[in-house]
Short mmCIF file of C-alpha atoms and ligand atoms in Angstrom, two decimals:
data_model
loop_
_atom_site.label_atom_id
_atom_site.label_comp_id
_atom_site.label_asym_id
_atom_site.label_seq_id
_atom_site.Cartn_x
_atom_site.Cartn_y
_atom_site.Cartn_z
CA MET B 1188 123.90 211.68 60.14
CA ILE B 1189 125.07 211.60 56.52
CA MET B 1190 124.18 215.27 56.15
CA GLY B 1191 126.24 216.06 59.25
CA PHE B 1192 129.20 214.15 57.86
CA ILE B 1193 129.00 215.93 54.51
CA ALA B 1194 128.69 219.31 56.28
CA SER B 1195 131.84 218.56 58.33
CA ILE B 1196 133.78 217.64 55.19
CA VAL B 1197 132.65 220.82 53.46
CA LEU B 1198 133.58 222.92 56.50
CA LEU B 1199 136.98 221.23 56.73
CA TYR B 1200 137.59 221.88 53.04
CA ILE B 1201 136.63 225.55 53.44
CA ALA B 1202 138.84 225.88 56.53
CA ILE B 1203 141.89 224.41 54.78
CA VAL B 1204 141.46 226.55 51.67
CA ALA B 1205 140.82 229.67 53.79
CA HIS B 1206 143.97 228.93 55.78
CA PHE B 1207 146.08 228.74 52.60
CA ASN B 1208 144.49 231.87 51.16
CA TYR B 1209 145.19 233.78 54.35
CA TRP B 1210 148.82 232.70 54.79
CA TYR B 1211 149.85 232.70 51.14
CA PRO B 1212 148.16 235.68 49.50
CA GLU B 1213 149.00 236.47 45.91
CA ILE B 1214 149.83 240.14 46.27
CA ARG B 1215 148.60 242.36 43.45
CA TRP B 1216 149.31 246.09 43.40
CA ASP B 1217 147.24 248.63 41.54
CA TRP B 1218 149.92 249.72 39.08
CA ASN B 1219 147.59 252.30 37.54
CA ASN B 1220 147.80 254.26 40.75
CA ILE B 1221 151.50 253.82 41.42
CA SER B 1222 154.16 256.24 40.26
CA THR B 1223 157.19 254.10 39.49
CA ASP B 1224 159.30 257.29 39.66
CA ASP B 1225 158.64 257.30 43.37
CA ILE B 1226 161.82 255.40 44.24
CA SER B 1227 164.96 255.92 46.27
CA PHE B 1228 167.98 253.84 47.16
CA PRO B 1229 170.28 254.27 50.15
CA PRO B 1230 173.85 255.57 49.96
CA GLY B 1231 176.21 252.75 49.08
CA PHE B 1232 173.57 250.77 47.21
CA VAL B 1233 175.46 248.83 44.53
CA TRP B 1234 174.32 248.83 40.91
CA GLY B 1235 175.65 246.19 38.58
CA THR B 1236 175.03 243.88 35.70
CA ALA B 1237 175.64 240.16 35.30
CA THR B 1238 176.64 237.39 32.88
CA ALA B 1239 177.82 233.78 33.14
CA ALA B 1240 180.83 232.25 31.40
CA HIS B 1241 179.12 229.64 29.24
CA GLN B 1242 176.52 232.11 28.05
CA VAL B 1243 178.94 234.78 26.84
CA GLU B 1244 182.52 233.56 26.57
CA GLY B 1245 182.38 231.07 23.76
CA ASN B 1246 184.22 227.83 23.08
CA CYS B 1247 183.38 226.06 26.32
CA ILE B 1248 183.70 222.28 26.47
CA ASN B 1249 181.57 221.14 29.38
CA ASN B 1250 178.35 219.33 30.33
CA TRP B 1251 176.29 221.94 28.48
CA SER B 1252 178.25 221.90 25.20
CA GLU B 1253 177.77 218.11 25.13
CA PHE B 1254 174.07 218.42 25.92
CA GLU B 1255 173.64 221.00 23.14
CA LYS B 1256 174.55 218.33 20.58
CA GLY B 1257 171.93 215.88 21.82
CA THR B 1258 168.27 215.07 21.42
CA LYS B 1259 165.54 213.96 23.79
CA ASP B 1260 163.87 210.54 23.78
CA ASP B 1261 161.17 211.87 21.45
CA GLY B 1262 163.84 212.96 18.95
CA LYS B 1263 163.46 216.70 19.63
CA PRO B 1264 166.72 218.63 20.05
CA ASN B 1265 167.78 219.48 23.59
CA ILE B 1266 168.19 223.11 22.56
CA LYS B 1267 165.57 224.98 20.58
CA ASP B 1268 166.18 224.53 16.85
CA ASN B 1269 169.40 222.63 17.53
CA GLN B 1270 171.29 225.82 18.42
CA GLN B 1271 174.72 225.55 20.01
CA SER B 1272 176.46 228.08 22.21
CA GLY B 1273 179.60 228.07 20.00
CA ILE B 1274 181.47 231.32 20.10
CA ALA B 1275 178.66 232.98 22.13
CA CYS B 1276 179.47 236.72 22.49
CA ASP B 1277 183.21 236.13 22.27
CA HIS B 1278 183.45 237.79 25.67
CA TRP B 1279 186.64 235.78 26.22
CA ASN B 1280 188.38 238.07 23.72
CA LYS B 1281 186.10 241.08 23.85
CA TYR B 1282 186.04 241.61 27.61
CA PRO B 1283 188.00 244.91 27.47
CA GLU B 1284 185.37 246.32 25.11
CA ASP B 1285 182.61 244.87 27.29
CA ILE B 1286 184.07 246.54 30.36
CA ASP B 1287 183.73 249.85 28.50
CA LEU B 1288 180.08 248.99 27.91
CA ILE B 1289 179.62 248.25 31.61
CA LYS B 1290 181.14 251.63 32.48
CA LYS B 1291 178.85 253.40 30.02
CA LEU B 1292 175.85 252.08 31.97
CA GLY B 1293 177.12 253.92 35.03
CA VAL B 1294 177.10 250.80 37.20
CA SER B 1295 179.95 250.03 39.58
CA SER B 1296 179.94 246.24 39.71
CA TYR B 1297 180.01 243.22 37.40
CA ARG B 1298 178.92 239.70 38.32
CA PHE B 1299 180.48 237.02 36.12
CA SER B 1300 181.42 233.37 36.46
CA VAL B 1301 184.67 231.55 35.85
CA GLU B 1302 184.41 228.50 33.62
CA TRP B 1303 185.52 225.48 35.65
CA SER B 1304 186.13 223.42 32.49
CA LYS B 1305 188.61 226.01 31.21
CA ILE B 1306 190.45 226.34 34.51
CA GLN B 1307 190.53 222.59 35.25
CA PRO B 1308 190.03 220.83 31.92
CA GLU B 1309 191.09 217.48 33.39
CA HIS B 1310 190.85 216.20 36.93
CA ASP B 1311 194.62 216.50 37.40
CA THR B 1312 195.27 219.59 35.24
CA TYR B 1313 194.92 223.28 35.97
CA ASP B 1314 195.33 225.50 32.94
CA MET B 1315 197.53 228.49 33.75
CA ASP B 1316 196.44 230.37 30.62
CA ALA B 1317 192.83 230.26 31.79
CA ILE B 1318 193.81 231.24 35.33
CA ASN B 1319 195.81 234.17 33.98
CA HIS B 1320 193.00 235.16 31.67
CA TYR B 1321 190.53 235.68 34.51
CA SER B 1322 193.22 237.38 36.54
CA LYS B 1323 193.70 239.93 33.75
CA MET B 1324 189.96 240.40 33.42
CA ILE B 1325 189.64 241.05 37.16
CA ASP B 1326 192.52 243.55 36.95
CA ALA B 1327 190.83 245.32 34.06
CA LEU B 1328 187.60 245.58 36.06
CA LEU B 1329 189.43 246.99 39.06
CA GLU B 1330 191.35 249.48 36.91
CA ASN B 1331 187.97 250.72 35.70
CA ASN B 1332 186.56 250.92 39.24
CA ILE B 1333 184.17 248.06 38.60
CA THR B 1334 183.85 245.72 41.59
CA PRO B 1335 184.06 242.07 40.50
CA VAL B 1336 181.57 239.56 41.88
CA LEU B 1337 182.74 236.07 41.02
CA THR B 1338 180.47 233.02 40.67
CA LEU B 1339 182.19 229.66 41.05
CA HIS B 1340 179.49 227.43 39.56
CA HIS B 1341 176.95 228.79 37.10
CA PHE B 1342 175.24 225.70 35.62
CA THR B 1343 178.36 224.26 33.94
CA HIS B 1344 181.13 221.92 34.96
CA PRO B 1345 183.88 219.95 33.19
CA LEU B 1346 183.07 216.74 31.37
CA TRP B 1347 185.31 214.72 33.67
CA PHE B 1348 183.21 215.87 36.61
CA GLU B 1349 179.98 215.09 34.76
CA ARG B 1350 181.28 211.60 33.90
CA LEU B 1351 181.99 210.95 37.57
CA GLY B 1352 178.32 211.65 38.27
CA ALA B 1353 178.66 215.35 39.17
CA PHE B 1354 176.45 216.34 42.12
CA GLU B 1355 174.49 213.10 41.98
CA LYS B 1356 177.19 211.66 44.24
CA GLU B 1357 178.08 213.04 47.61
CA GLU B 1358 181.72 211.98 47.25
CA ASN B 1359 182.14 214.33 44.27
CA ILE B 1360 181.53 217.40 46.42
CA ALA B 1361 185.19 217.33 47.48
CA LEU B 1362 186.24 217.78 43.84
CA PHE B 1363 184.22 220.97 43.56
CA VAL B 1364 185.53 222.20 46.89
CA SER B 1365 189.14 221.81 45.79
CA PHE B 1366 188.45 223.69 42.53
CA CYS B 1367 186.94 226.52 44.58
CA GLU B 1368 189.94 226.58 46.91
CA ARG B 1369 192.25 226.94 43.94
CA VAL B 1370 190.25 229.79 42.43
CA PHE B 1371 189.99 231.54 45.79
CA LYS B 1372 193.74 231.21 46.28
CA GLU B 1373 194.35 232.85 42.90
CA TYR B 1374 191.97 235.79 43.15
CA SER B 1375 190.84 236.41 46.72
CA HIS B 1376 193.35 239.21 47.20
CA LYS B 1377 191.48 241.20 44.56
CA VAL B 1378 187.93 239.81 44.65
CA GLN B 1379 185.85 240.33 47.78
CA TYR B 1380 182.43 239.09 46.64
CA TRP B 1381 181.96 235.39 45.87
CA CYS B 1382 178.89 233.45 44.79
CA THR B 1383 179.37 229.75 45.41
CA ILE B 1384 176.64 228.11 43.32
CA ASN B 1385 174.08 229.73 41.07
CA GLU B 1386 170.51 228.46 41.46
CA PRO B 1387 171.01 224.90 42.75
CA ALA B 1388 167.25 224.27 42.66
CA VAL B 1389 167.18 225.15 38.96
CA VAL B 1390 170.07 222.78 38.21
CA SER B 1391 168.39 219.99 40.14
CA THR B 1392 164.83 220.45 38.86
CA GLN B 1393 165.66 221.25 35.24
CA GLY B 1394 168.46 218.69 35.02
CA TYR B 1395 166.73 215.85 36.86
CA PHE B 1396 162.99 216.56 36.92
CA SER B 1397 161.94 218.31 33.69
CA GLY B 1398 165.01 217.13 31.77
CA MET B 1399 165.44 220.53 30.11
CA PHE B 1400 169.03 220.90 31.35
CA PRO B 1401 171.87 218.38 31.34
CA PRO B 1402 171.95 215.54 32.04
CA GLY B 1403 168.31 215.57 30.85
CA LYS B 1404 167.08 213.02 33.40
CA GLN B 1405 163.57 212.76 34.82
CA ASP B 1406 163.95 211.29 38.26
CA PRO B 1407 162.40 213.27 41.17
CA GLN B 1408 164.32 211.39 43.86
CA LEU B 1409 167.64 212.03 42.12
CA SER B 1410 166.62 215.65 41.66
CA ALA B 1411 166.17 215.98 45.44
CA VAL B 1412 169.52 214.26 46.08
CA VAL B 1413 171.31 216.62 43.66
CA LEU B 1414 169.75 219.64 45.38
CA LYS B 1415 170.83 218.37 48.79
CA ASN B 1416 174.38 217.69 47.52
CA MET B 1417 174.69 221.09 45.86
CA LEU B 1418 173.60 222.80 49.06
CA GLU B 1419 176.07 220.67 51.01
CA ALA B 1420 178.73 221.70 48.49
CA HIS B 1421 177.87 225.33 49.14
CA VAL B 1422 178.22 224.84 52.91
CA GLN B 1423 181.57 223.07 52.57
CA VAL B 1424 182.94 225.65 50.14
CA TYR B 1425 181.80 228.46 52.43
CA HIS B 1426 183.59 227.08 55.48
CA ARG B 1427 186.77 226.14 53.58
CA LEU B 1428 187.13 229.52 51.91
CA LYS B 1429 186.43 231.34 55.15
CA LYS B 1430 189.46 229.62 56.70
CA MET B 1431 191.79 230.61 53.86
CA GLU B 1432 193.81 233.79 53.54
CA ASN B 1433 191.41 236.71 52.82
CA GLY B 1434 188.53 234.44 53.87
CA SER B 1435 187.52 236.42 56.91
CA THR B 1436 186.99 239.60 54.88
CA ALA B 1437 185.46 237.88 51.86
CA MET B 1438 181.70 238.03 51.37
CA ILE B 1439 180.59 234.57 50.29
CA GLY B 1440 177.00 233.73 49.43
CA LEU B 1441 174.65 231.32 47.75
CA VAL B 1442 172.58 232.50 44.78
CA LYS B 1443 169.00 231.31 44.74
CA ASN B 1444 166.20 231.89 42.28
CA ILE B 1445 162.95 232.42 44.15
CA ASN B 1446 159.96 231.54 42.03
CA HIS B 1447 156.72 231.43 43.99
CA PHE B 1448 154.29 228.81 42.77
CA GLU B 1449 150.65 229.81 43.11
CA PRO B 1450 147.51 227.70 42.74
CA TRP B 1451 145.70 228.40 39.47
CA ARG B 1452 142.35 228.10 41.28
CA ARG B 1453 142.57 229.54 44.77
CA TRP B 1454 139.53 227.55 45.91
CA HIS B 1455 140.94 224.23 44.68
CA ILE B 1456 142.57 222.17 47.39
CA ILE B 1457 144.60 220.02 44.98
CA ASP B 1458 145.97 223.10 43.20
CA TRP B 1459 147.05 224.30 46.64
CA LEU B 1460 148.66 221.00 47.60
CA ILE B 1461 150.58 220.79 44.35
CA SER B 1462 151.76 224.41 44.37
CA GLN B 1463 152.74 224.18 48.04
CA SER B 1464 154.69 220.97 47.38
CA VAL B 1465 156.54 222.56 44.49
CA ASN B 1466 157.27 225.60 46.66
CA ARG B 1467 158.61 223.31 49.33
CA PHE B 1468 160.92 221.54 46.88
CA PHE B 1469 162.05 224.60 44.95
CA ASN B 1470 162.15 227.39 47.55
CA ASP B 1471 161.57 226.45 51.16
CA SER B 1472 163.87 223.42 51.34
CA THR B 1473 166.86 225.65 50.55
CA ILE B 1474 165.87 228.57 52.77
CA ASP B 1475 165.08 226.25 55.68
CA PHE B 1476 168.41 224.48 55.29
CA LEU B 1477 170.34 227.75 55.49
CA ARG B 1478 168.21 228.93 58.42
CA THR B 1479 167.95 225.76 60.52
CA GLY B 1480 170.42 223.24 59.08
CA LYS B 1481 167.49 220.95 58.27
CA PHE B 1482 166.86 219.93 54.68
CA SER B 1483 163.75 217.96 53.94
CA ILE B 1484 161.69 217.02 50.93
CA ARG B 1485 158.84 214.63 51.64
CA LEU B 1486 156.81 213.77 48.57
CA PRO B 1487 155.51 210.22 49.03
CA GLY B 1488 156.12 208.10 45.95
CA LEU B 1489 158.19 210.83 44.27
CA ALA B 1490 161.05 212.05 46.44
CA TRP B 1491 161.92 211.63 50.07
CA ILE B 1492 165.01 213.03 51.75
CA VAL B 1493 165.75 214.30 55.23
CA HIS B 1494 169.17 215.69 56.03
CA TYR B 1495 170.72 217.75 58.82
CA ASN B 1496 173.91 219.78 58.91
CA PRO B 1497 174.14 222.48 61.58
CA LYS B 1498 177.04 224.06 59.67
CA ALA B 1499 174.52 225.25 57.09
CA ILE B 1500 173.28 227.79 59.62
CA GLY B 1501 175.01 231.09 58.93
CA SER B 1502 176.83 229.73 55.87
CA THR B 1503 175.99 232.68 53.68
CA ASP B 1504 177.27 236.22 54.21
CA PHE B 1505 174.62 237.55 51.86
CA PHE B 1506 171.63 236.05 50.13
CA GLY B 1507 172.00 236.30 46.34
CA LEU B 1508 168.48 236.61 45.02
CA ASN B 1509 167.68 235.94 41.38
CA TYR B 1510 164.13 236.96 40.63
CA TYR B 1511 162.14 236.92 37.41
CA SER B 1512 158.49 235.97 37.97
CA HIS B 1513 156.02 233.55 39.54
CA ASN B 1514 154.02 230.62 38.14
CA HIS B 1515 150.45 229.40 38.45
CA LEU B 1516 149.96 225.65 38.64
CA LYS B 1517 146.79 223.83 37.72
CA SER B 1518 146.62 220.29 39.02
CA ASN B 1519 145.83 217.37 36.81
CA LEU B 1520 146.37 214.19 38.76
CA PHE B 1521 145.44 212.09 35.77
CA SER B 1522 148.28 213.34 33.56
CA LYS B 1523 151.89 212.17 33.79
CA GLU B 1524 153.05 215.73 34.55
CA LEU B 1525 150.56 216.14 37.46
CA PHE B 1526 150.16 219.87 36.74
CA SER B 1527 150.37 222.48 34.00
CA LEU B 1528 151.31 226.17 33.90
CA HIS B 1529 148.70 228.86 33.27
CA TYR B 1530 148.73 232.63 32.78
CA LYS B 1531 146.11 235.09 33.95
CA ASP B 1532 144.25 237.19 31.40
CA GLY B 1533 145.58 240.72 31.52
CA ASP B 1534 149.05 239.74 32.75
CA ILE B 1535 151.84 240.87 30.46
CA MET B 1536 153.87 237.98 29.05
CA THR B 1537 157.63 238.26 28.61
CA ASP B 1538 159.29 236.25 25.83
CA MET B 1539 160.03 233.55 28.42
CA PRO B 1540 157.10 231.43 29.61
CA TYR B 1541 156.25 233.81 32.44
CA THR B 1542 154.69 237.20 33.04
CA ILE B 1543 155.75 240.57 34.41
CA TYR B 1544 155.12 240.45 38.15
CA GLY B 1545 156.91 243.29 39.92
CA GLU B 1546 155.17 242.58 43.24
CA GLY B 1547 156.94 239.22 43.24
CA ILE B 1548 160.39 240.66 43.82
CA TYR B 1549 159.05 242.36 46.95
CA ARG B 1550 157.64 239.02 48.10
CA ALA B 1551 160.90 237.22 47.28
CA ILE B 1552 162.90 239.77 49.29
CA LYS B 1553 160.53 239.10 52.19
CA THR B 1554 161.03 235.35 51.79
CA GLY B 1555 164.83 235.72 51.72
CA SER B 1556 164.86 238.13 54.66
CA VAL B 1557 164.31 235.27 57.13
CA LEU B 1558 168.02 234.51 56.75
CA ASN B 1559 168.90 237.83 58.41
CA VAL B 1560 171.76 238.64 56.05
CA PRO B 1561 171.93 241.41 53.43
CA ILE B 1562 170.13 240.55 50.22
CA ILE B 1563 171.83 241.26 46.91
CA ILE B 1564 169.62 241.02 43.84
CA THR B 1565 172.17 239.06 41.83
CA GLU B 1566 169.88 238.80 38.77
CA ASN B 1567 166.73 240.43 37.49
CA GLY B 1568 165.83 241.23 33.91
CA VAL B 1569 163.53 240.50 31.03
CA ALA B 1570 163.65 238.68 27.71
CA ASP B 1571 162.02 241.13 25.31
CA GLU B 1572 163.07 240.92 21.70
CA MET B 1573 160.65 243.65 20.58
CA ASP B 1574 161.98 245.88 23.37
CA ASP B 1575 158.49 247.13 24.13
CA ILE B 1576 158.13 245.94 27.74
CA ARG B 1577 161.72 246.25 29.01
CA GLU B 1578 161.24 249.74 30.38
CA LEU B 1579 157.99 248.81 32.13
CA TYR B 1580 159.63 245.72 33.62
CA ILE B 1581 162.62 247.69 34.89
CA ARG B 1582 160.49 250.46 36.39
CA ARG B 1583 158.06 248.11 38.14
CA TYR B 1584 160.67 245.77 39.58
CA LEU B 1585 162.89 248.60 40.77
CA TYR B 1586 159.88 250.30 42.31
CA ALA B 1587 159.25 247.08 44.25
CA VAL B 1588 162.90 246.83 45.34
CA SER B 1589 162.84 250.45 46.49
CA LYS B 1590 159.60 249.85 48.40
CA ALA B 1591 161.12 246.80 50.10
CA ILE B 1592 164.07 248.91 51.21
CA SER B 1593 161.86 251.69 52.53
CA ASP B 1594 159.81 249.04 54.38
CA GLY B 1595 162.99 248.03 56.19
CA TYR B 1596 164.34 245.08 54.22
CA ASP B 1597 168.11 244.95 53.90
CA VAL B 1598 168.81 244.97 50.16
CA SER B 1599 172.29 246.17 49.30
CA GLY B 1600 172.61 245.80 45.53
CA TYR B 1601 170.92 245.08 42.24
CA TYR B 1602 172.46 243.39 39.17
CA TYR B 1603 170.58 243.53 35.91
CA TRP B 1604 170.49 240.29 33.89
CA SER B 1605 172.09 240.62 31.50
CA LEU B 1606 174.79 242.91 30.23
CA MET B 1607 174.14 241.66 26.70
CA ASP B 1608 172.09 239.11 24.77
CA ASN B 1609 173.56 235.67 25.25
CA PHE B 1610 173.03 231.92 25.11
CA GLU B 1611 169.85 231.35 27.09
CA TRP B 1612 170.34 227.64 27.82
CA ALA B 1613 167.54 225.44 26.39
CA PHE B 1614 166.13 228.45 24.50
CA GLY B 1615 169.39 229.07 22.66
CA TYR B 1616 169.92 232.61 21.39
CA ASP B 1617 166.22 233.34 20.95
CA MET B 1618 165.82 235.08 24.29
CA LYS B 1619 167.03 238.67 24.36
CA PHE B 1620 167.81 239.58 27.96
CA GLY B 1621 170.57 242.06 27.11
CA LEU B 1622 170.79 245.70 28.05
CA TYR B 1623 172.87 245.62 24.88
CA SER B 1624 171.67 243.66 21.87
CA VAL B 1625 174.32 241.55 20.16
CA ASP B 1626 174.44 241.13 16.41
CA ARG B 1627 175.27 237.45 16.05
CA SER B 1628 177.25 237.85 12.83
CA SER B 1629 179.26 240.99 13.57
CA GLN B 1630 179.30 240.70 17.40
CA GLU B 1631 178.35 244.36 17.49
CA ARG B 1632 176.73 245.46 20.78
CA THR B 1633 174.07 248.18 20.83
CA LEU B 1634 172.32 249.70 23.85
CA ARG B 1635 168.60 248.96 23.64
CA TYR B 1636 166.07 251.77 23.90
CA GLY B 1637 164.31 250.08 26.85
CA SER B 1638 167.61 249.81 28.74
CA LYS B 1639 167.85 253.58 28.99
CA ALA B 1640 165.37 253.49 31.88
CA PHE B 1641 167.90 251.41 33.83
CA VAL B 1642 170.77 253.76 32.96
CA GLU B 1643 168.69 256.76 34.02
CA ILE B 1644 167.70 255.16 37.36
CA VAL B 1645 171.31 254.14 38.05
CA GLN B 1646 172.55 257.64 37.33
CA LYS B 1647 169.92 259.32 39.48
CA ASN B 1648 170.48 256.93 42.37
CA SER B 1649 174.26 256.58 42.47
CA GLN B 1650 176.48 258.63 44.71
CA SER B 1651 178.76 260.93 42.78
C1 NOJ C 10 168.96 232.68 35.74
C2 NOJ C 10 170.27 232.11 35.31
O1 NOJ C 10 171.20 232.25 36.35
C3 NOJ C 10 170.81 232.73 34.04
O2 NOJ C 10 171.88 231.98 33.60
C4 NOJ C 10 169.70 232.83 33.03
O3 NOJ C 10 170.17 233.26 31.79
C5 NOJ C 10 168.63 233.74 33.58
N1 NOJ C 10 168.08 233.13 34.75
C6 NOJ C 10 167.50 234.04 32.61
O4 NOJ C 10 166.75 232.91 32.40
#
């Protein structure tokens, strides 16, 4: 009797683990037998590079600049070594020179964000100088045949919005929507591609779960609420802008980082449950919302939210995919954190706490493809100060993108992150993602050796 009971439990355990292993395989390609030169991209495929205002412009006064001055409860600075974004890359003044650098890469598009705190420094004030500044920058891009892709919210917002509770409160969504309407009114006659919000799940988990981003809170329920409100904000912005002049021809999309979470031990049921729950929170809740209108996070004792808005269905003209890597989670139910990150022997680490995993961008494209809209890779790139893995990273990830396209997935563009080294949020200036390095004292930009692989691929695969 007891033996029978134990045998049933063991069989059930094996069945559950086998089920997960079957449905969620961790794809690994044999890179030794793959020629990464074996790539092709369809006519019209768009090549570009990307930045975000706070990371490159300099002199921003927003939720991040405040956070940069602060410390955590344990006295450690919010930003590594107390760094502050400050003047950043002075892109605000140097954008004409930077546009020349973009052209030299051979790409035809530039994704950037407008800084809300510069355009609307106070709730009741729009700054015409800032509005004109971006207008001139857009004109300069167009004069140089570079298609602008404008992001409305890339991690930062004005202090007045932060003080009102930002996306913690549903009623604040309207404030963001009216900012977006204003920006769209100003530029939609010359900008066709719009990204509403960059990586809402990163804002919500890093700002309200890990506390690595402002406001530095650690409250899983609030994190889920912020994610839901940011996605609602996206839906509302989408529908409002679509109704405005130029709205019907504009391409408006959400930008989402897909980061698959894998179990560290594939036989361990708790590692599976934890990694699947994190996947649900970080990836699936957003994709499901856009696909079905249903948003749900059900983590008993941590976060619980169920929400429905049918207008979410079809509220993205393209899926902006940011992809960098995946993570392995090892459960530890007896620690406060519940799990820890681990890296497989033999995997190549980047300077960020993750590895090179080219297969992952193929998987992420597959995940995003359920939305049945074109996928634009709005960010992909590597932090590599020594510049000894950048070329490998570029070749592997672009091989995977090319393979996805030849397997029938609808990917219409690729933007390398980033044009130049910049302020990498909680890591400060230590992370070197740039195709161009930036000398912090002279502001001189220099094309990195490893970036030449990107330039070569762009040139070979662009229409003349
Ligand atoms: C995604 C974010 O959008 C961008 O701001 C950041 O610098 C890159 N990831 C690299 O971490």
